[in-house]
mmCIF file with all atom_site columns, C-alpha atoms in Angstrom:
data_model
loop_
_atom_site.group_PDB
_atom_site.id
_atom_site.type_symbol
_atom_site.label_atom_id
_atom_site.label_alt_id
_atom_site.label_comp_id
_atom_site.label_asym_id
_atom_site.label_entity_id
_atom_site.label_seq_id
_atom_site.pdbx_PDB_ins_code
_atom_site.Cartn_x
_atom_site.Cartn_y
_atom_site.Cartn_z
_atom_site.occupancy
_atom_site.B_iso_or_equiv
_atom_site.pdbx_formal_charge
_atom_site.auth_seq_id
_atom_site.auth_comp_id
_atom_site.auth_asym_id
_atom_site.auth_atom_id
_atom_site.pdbx_PDB_model_num
ATOM 1   C CA . MET A 1 1   ? 0.807   -30.145 -9.991  1.00 77.00 ? 1   MET A CA 1
ATOM 2   C CA . GLU A 1 2   ? -1.950  -31.490 -7.795  1.00 92.00 ? 2   GLU A CA 1
ATOM 3   C CA . LYS A 1 3   ? -2.057  -34.961 -6.288  1.00 94.00 ? 3   LYS A CA 1
ATOM 4   C CA . ALA A 1 4   ? -5.216  -35.868 -8.311  1.00 93.00 ? 4   ALA A CA 1
ATOM 5   C CA . ASN A 1 5   ? -3.460  -35.143 -11.567 1.00 93.00 ? 5   ASN A CA 1
ATOM 6   C CA . ILE A 1 6   ? -0.595  -37.469 -10.596 1.00 95.00 ? 6   ILE A CA 1
ATOM 7   C CA . ILE A 1 7   ? -3.047  -40.212 -9.541  1.00 95.00 ? 7   ILE A CA 1
ATOM 8   C CA . TYR A 1 8   ? -4.974  -39.844 -12.805 1.00 95.00 ? 8   TYR A CA 1
ATOM 9   C CA . PHE A 1 9   ? -1.744  -39.858 -14.754 1.00 96.00 ? 9   PHE A CA 1
ATOM 10  C CA . VAL A 1 10  ? -0.460  -43.041 -13.297 1.00 97.00 ? 10  VAL A CA 1
ATOM 11  C CA . SER A 1 11  ? -3.947  -44.792 -13.606 1.00 96.00 ? 11  SER A CA 1
ATOM 12  C CA . ILE A 1 12  ? -4.269  -43.807 -17.220 1.00 96.00 ? 12  ILE A CA 1
ATOM 13  C CA . LEU A 1 13  ? -0.535  -44.685 -17.908 1.00 97.00 ? 13  LEU A CA 1
ATOM 14  C CA . ALA A 1 14  ? -1.077  -48.125 -16.487 1.00 98.00 ? 14  ALA A CA 1
ATOM 15  C CA . CYS A 1 15  ? -3.926  -48.685 -19.171 1.00 96.00 ? 15  CYS A CA 1
ATOM 16  C CA . ALA A 1 16  ? -1.607  -47.208 -21.927 1.00 97.00 ? 16  ALA A CA 1
ATOM 17  C CA . ILE A 1 17  ? 1.234   -49.593 -20.977 1.00 98.00 ? 17  ILE A CA 1
ATOM 18  C CA . THR A 1 18  ? -1.190  -52.541 -21.092 1.00 97.00 ? 18  THR A CA 1
ATOM 19  C CA . PHE A 1 19  ? -2.213  -51.619 -24.841 1.00 97.00 ? 19  PHE A CA 1
ATOM 20  C CA . LEU A 1 20  ? 1.303   -50.898 -25.774 1.00 98.00 ? 20  LEU A CA 1
ATOM 21  C CA . ALA A 1 21  ? 2.330   -54.380 -24.437 1.00 98.00 ? 21  ALA A CA 1
ATOM 22  C CA . ILE A 1 22  ? -0.453  -56.020 -26.355 1.00 97.00 ? 22  ILE A CA 1
ATOM 23  C CA . SER A 1 23  ? 0.896   -54.158 -29.312 1.00 97.00 ? 23  SER A CA 1
ATOM 24  C CA . VAL A 1 24  ? 4.478   -55.546 -28.723 1.00 98.00 ? 24  VAL A CA 1
ATOM 25  C CA . TRP A 1 25  ? 3.006   -59.121 -28.310 1.00 97.00 ? 25  TRP A CA 1
ATOM 26  C CA . ALA A 1 26  ? 1.119   -58.787 -31.566 1.00 97.00 ? 26  ALA A CA 1
ATOM 27  C CA . PHE A 1 27  ? 4.314   -57.691 -33.425 1.00 97.00 ? 27  PHE A CA 1
ATOM 28  C CA . THR A 1 28  ? 6.446   -60.525 -31.994 1.00 97.00 ? 28  THR A CA 1
ATOM 29  C CA . SER A 1 29  ? 3.919   -63.338 -31.924 1.00 96.00 ? 29  SER A CA 1
ATOM 30  C CA . LYS A 1 30  ? 4.488   -66.332 -34.393 1.00 95.00 ? 30  LYS A CA 1
ATOM 31  C CA . ASN A 1 31  ? 0.878   -67.586 -33.709 1.00 95.00 ? 31  ASN A CA 1
ATOM 32  C CA . PRO A 1 32  ? -2.293  -65.525 -34.846 1.00 95.00 ? 32  PRO A CA 1
ATOM 33  C CA . ILE A 1 33  ? -3.353  -63.235 -32.013 1.00 94.00 ? 33  ILE A CA 1
ATOM 34  C CA . ASN A 1 34  ? -6.940  -62.914 -30.922 1.00 92.00 ? 34  ASN A CA 1
ATOM 35  C CA . PHE A 1 35  ? -9.146  -59.815 -30.536 1.00 91.00 ? 35  PHE A CA 1
ATOM 36  C CA . TRP A 1 36  ? -11.951 -61.145 -28.414 1.00 88.00 ? 36  TRP A CA 1
ATOM 37  C CA . ALA A 1 37  ? -11.291 -62.866 -24.980 1.00 84.00 ? 37  ALA A CA 1
ATOM 38  C CA . GLY A 1 38  ? -11.514 -66.539 -25.072 1.00 84.00 ? 38  GLY A CA 1
ATOM 39  C CA . GLU A 1 39  ? -11.102 -66.806 -28.882 1.00 86.00 ? 39  GLU A CA 1
ATOM 40  C CA . LYS A 1 40  ? -8.542  -69.025 -30.330 1.00 89.00 ? 40  LYS A CA 1
ATOM 41  C CA . ILE A 1 41  ? -7.621  -68.346 -34.026 1.00 90.00 ? 41  ILE A CA 1
ATOM 42  C CA . SER A 1 42  ? -6.279  -71.288 -35.984 1.00 91.00 ? 42  SER A CA 1
ATOM 43  C CA . ALA A 1 43  ? -2.913  -70.534 -38.022 1.00 92.00 ? 43  ALA A CA 1
ATOM 44  C CA . ASP A 1 44  ? -4.611  -72.533 -40.831 1.00 92.00 ? 44  ASP A CA 1
ATOM 45  C CA . SER A 1 45  ? -7.546  -69.922 -41.180 1.00 93.00 ? 45  SER A CA 1
ATOM 46  C CA . ILE A 1 46  ? -5.027  -66.929 -41.713 1.00 95.00 ? 46  ILE A CA 1
ATOM 47  C CA . SER A 1 47  ? -3.443  -66.313 -45.066 1.00 94.00 ? 47  SER A CA 1
ATOM 48  C CA . ASP A 1 48  ? -0.364  -64.400 -43.820 1.00 95.00 ? 48  ASP A CA 1
ATOM 49  C CA . ILE A 1 49  ? 0.200   -64.608 -40.056 1.00 96.00 ? 49  ILE A CA 1
ATOM 50  C CA . LYS A 1 50  ? 2.996   -62.074 -39.983 1.00 97.00 ? 50  LYS A CA 1
ATOM 51  C CA . LYS A 1 51  ? 0.979   -59.417 -41.824 1.00 97.00 ? 51  LYS A CA 1
ATOM 52  C CA . TYR A 1 52  ? -2.156  -60.309 -39.723 1.00 97.00 ? 52  TYR A CA 1
ATOM 53  C CA . ASN A 1 53  ? -0.302  -59.832 -36.506 1.00 97.00 ? 53  ASN A CA 1
ATOM 54  C CA . HIS A 1 54  ? 1.414   -56.625 -37.763 1.00 98.00 ? 54  HIS A CA 1
ATOM 55  C CA . ALA A 1 55  ? -1.948  -55.159 -38.580 1.00 97.00 ? 55  ALA A CA 1
ATOM 56  C CA . TYR A 1 56  ? -3.161  -55.831 -35.018 1.00 97.00 ? 56  TYR A CA 1
ATOM 57  C CA . GLY A 1 57  ? 0.133   -54.543 -33.712 1.00 98.00 ? 57  GLY A CA 1
ATOM 58  C CA . VAL A 1 58  ? -0.503  -51.287 -35.404 1.00 98.00 ? 58  VAL A CA 1
ATOM 59  C CA . MET A 1 59  ? -4.031  -51.152 -34.264 1.00 97.00 ? 59  MET A CA 1
ATOM 60  C CA . TRP A 1 60  ? -3.031  -51.656 -30.579 1.00 97.00 ? 60  TRP A CA 1
ATOM 61  C CA . LEU A 1 61  ? -0.041  -49.240 -30.770 1.00 98.00 ? 61  LEU A CA 1
ATOM 62  C CA . ILE A 1 62  ? -2.214  -46.505 -32.106 1.00 96.00 ? 62  ILE A CA 1
ATOM 63  C CA . PHE A 1 63  ? -4.785  -47.227 -29.329 1.00 96.00 ? 63  PHE A CA 1
ATOM 64  C CA . GLY A 1 64  ? -2.072  -47.350 -26.642 1.00 97.00 ? 64  GLY A CA 1
ATOM 65  C CA . LEU A 1 65  ? -0.604  -43.929 -27.799 1.00 96.00 ? 65  LEU A CA 1
ATOM 66  C CA . CYS A 1 66  ? -3.984  -42.280 -27.654 1.00 95.00 ? 66  CYS A CA 1
ATOM 67  C CA . TRP A 1 67  ? -4.133  -43.456 -24.047 1.00 96.00 ? 67  TRP A CA 1
ATOM 68  C CA . LEU A 1 68  ? -0.585  -42.167 -23.260 1.00 97.00 ? 68  LEU A CA 1
ATOM 69  C CA . ILE A 1 69  ? -1.527  -38.753 -24.753 1.00 96.00 ? 69  ILE A CA 1
ATOM 70  C CA . THR A 1 70  ? -4.667  -38.792 -22.484 1.00 96.00 ? 70  THR A CA 1
ATOM 71  C CA . ALA A 1 71  ? -2.505  -39.622 -19.515 1.00 96.00 ? 71  ALA A CA 1
ATOM 72  C CA . VAL A 1 72  ? -0.131  -36.678 -20.312 1.00 96.00 ? 72  VAL A CA 1
ATOM 73  C CA . LEU A 1 73  ? -3.107  -34.377 -20.816 1.00 96.00 ? 73  LEU A CA 1
ATOM 74  C CA . GLY A 1 74  ? -4.185  -35.383 -17.277 1.00 95.00 ? 74  GLY A CA 1
ATOM 75  C CA . LEU A 1 75  ? -1.211  -33.901 -15.837 1.00 95.00 ? 75  LEU A CA 1
ATOM 76  C CA . PHE A 1 76  ? -2.182  -30.447 -17.055 1.00 94.00 ? 76  PHE A CA 1
ATOM 77  C CA . SER A 1 77  ? -6.043  -30.627 -17.190 1.00 94.00 ? 77  SER A CA 1
ATOM 78  C CA . LEU A 1 78  ? -8.231  -33.280 -15.643 1.00 94.00 ? 78  LEU A CA 1
ATOM 79  C CA . SER A 1 79  ? -11.356 -31.878 -17.407 1.00 94.00 ? 79  SER A CA 1
ATOM 80  C CA . ILE A 1 80  ? -9.831  -31.836 -20.959 1.00 94.00 ? 80  ILE A CA 1
ATOM 81  C CA . SER A 1 81  ? -8.259  -35.339 -20.257 1.00 94.00 ? 81  SER A CA 1
ATOM 82  C CA . THR A 1 82  ? -11.476 -36.747 -19.094 1.00 94.00 ? 82  THR A CA 1
ATOM 83  C CA . VAL A 1 83  ? -13.333 -35.458 -22.194 1.00 94.00 ? 83  VAL A CA 1
ATOM 84  C CA . VAL A 1 84  ? -10.629 -37.090 -24.294 1.00 93.00 ? 84  VAL A CA 1
ATOM 85  C CA . LEU A 1 85  ? -10.978 -40.329 -22.192 1.00 94.00 ? 85  LEU A CA 1
ATOM 86  C CA . VAL A 1 86  ? -14.763 -40.553 -22.757 1.00 94.00 ? 86  VAL A CA 1
ATOM 87  C CA . VAL A 1 87  ? -14.257 -40.070 -26.557 1.00 93.00 ? 87  VAL A CA 1
ATOM 88  C CA . LEU A 1 88  ? -11.505 -42.620 -26.604 1.00 90.00 ? 88  LEU A CA 1
ATOM 89  C CA . ASN A 1 89  ? -13.711 -45.176 -24.708 1.00 89.00 ? 89  ASN A CA 1
ATOM 90  C CA . THR A 1 90  ? -16.708 -44.653 -27.006 1.00 94.00 ? 90  THR A CA 1
ATOM 91  C CA . VAL A 1 91  ? -15.490 -43.778 -30.572 1.00 95.00 ? 91  VAL A CA 1
ATOM 92  C CA . GLY A 1 92  ? -12.136 -45.697 -29.804 1.00 93.00 ? 92  GLY A CA 1
ATOM 93  C CA . LEU A 1 93  ? -13.640 -48.928 -28.911 1.00 93.00 ? 93  LEU A CA 1
ATOM 94  C CA . VAL A 1 94  ? -16.109 -48.857 -31.865 1.00 96.00 ? 94  VAL A CA 1
ATOM 95  C CA . THR A 1 95  ? -13.156 -48.103 -34.106 1.00 96.00 ? 95  THR A CA 1
ATOM 96  C CA . LEU A 1 96  ? -11.342 -50.931 -32.709 1.00 96.00 ? 96  LEU A CA 1
ATOM 97  C CA . ILE A 1 97  ? -14.172 -53.346 -33.475 1.00 96.00 ? 97  ILE A CA 1
ATOM 98  C CA . LEU A 1 98  ? -14.347 -52.028 -37.016 1.00 97.00 ? 98  LEU A CA 1
ATOM 99  C CA . VAL A 1 99  ? -10.731 -52.339 -37.617 1.00 97.00 ? 99  VAL A CA 1
ATOM 100 C CA . ASN A 1 100 ? -10.803 -55.838 -36.186 1.00 96.00 ? 100 ASN A CA 1
ATOM 101 C CA . ASN A 1 101 ? -13.546 -56.671 -38.732 1.00 95.00 ? 101 ASN A CA 1
ATOM 102 C CA . LYS A 1 102 ? -11.426 -55.238 -41.531 1.00 97.00 ? 102 LYS A CA 1
ATOM 103 C CA . ILE A 1 103 ? -8.295  -57.150 -40.488 1.00 96.00 ? 103 ILE A CA 1
ATOM 104 C CA . ARG A 1 104 ? -10.308 -60.346 -40.470 1.00 94.00 ? 104 ARG A CA 1
ATOM 105 C CA . LYS A 1 105 ? -11.762 -59.698 -43.771 1.00 95.00 ? 105 LYS A CA 1
ATOM 106 C CA . LEU A 1 106 ? -8.231  -59.048 -45.260 1.00 95.00 ? 106 LEU A CA 1
ATOM 107 C CA . TYR A 1 107 ? -6.264  -62.028 -43.739 1.00 95.00 ? 107 TYR A CA 1
ATOM 108 C CA . MET A 1 108 ? -8.929  -64.677 -42.893 1.00 93.00 ? 108 MET A CA 1
ATOM 109 C CA . LYS A 1 109 ? -8.910  -67.538 -45.635 1.00 88.00 ? 109 LYS A CA 1
ATOM 110 C CA . THR A 1 110 ? -12.321 -67.879 -47.227 1.00 78.00 ? 110 THR A CA 1
ATOM 111 C CA . THR A 1 111 ? -13.945 -71.240 -47.313 1.00 61.00 ? 111 THR A CA 1
ATOM 112 C CA . ARG A 1 112 ? -15.822 -72.243 -50.402 1.00 50.00 ? 112 ARG A CA 1
#
């Protein structure tokens, strides 16, 4: 195993751990979590905070596991892992935004 593979693994692993930590935070938080930086979600605007946070927890867990798989791939092949990382950062980020919108639509109280 080459030094570059280990450095790549540790770097991507740090990102994976960050996303997995966000997942744990979402699963355990009593208050509604936010998706966008600087955003504050009012508890009054969510129909079921536990289910809302659980949905975000699942979303971040899956994203974090994808990063973990990418890190492990980097131990064996930097080129394959880099391709996966590029796809993860394009398709994955768009998917996160779409899932965020779906979660919001499901759990935000409608104002009439």
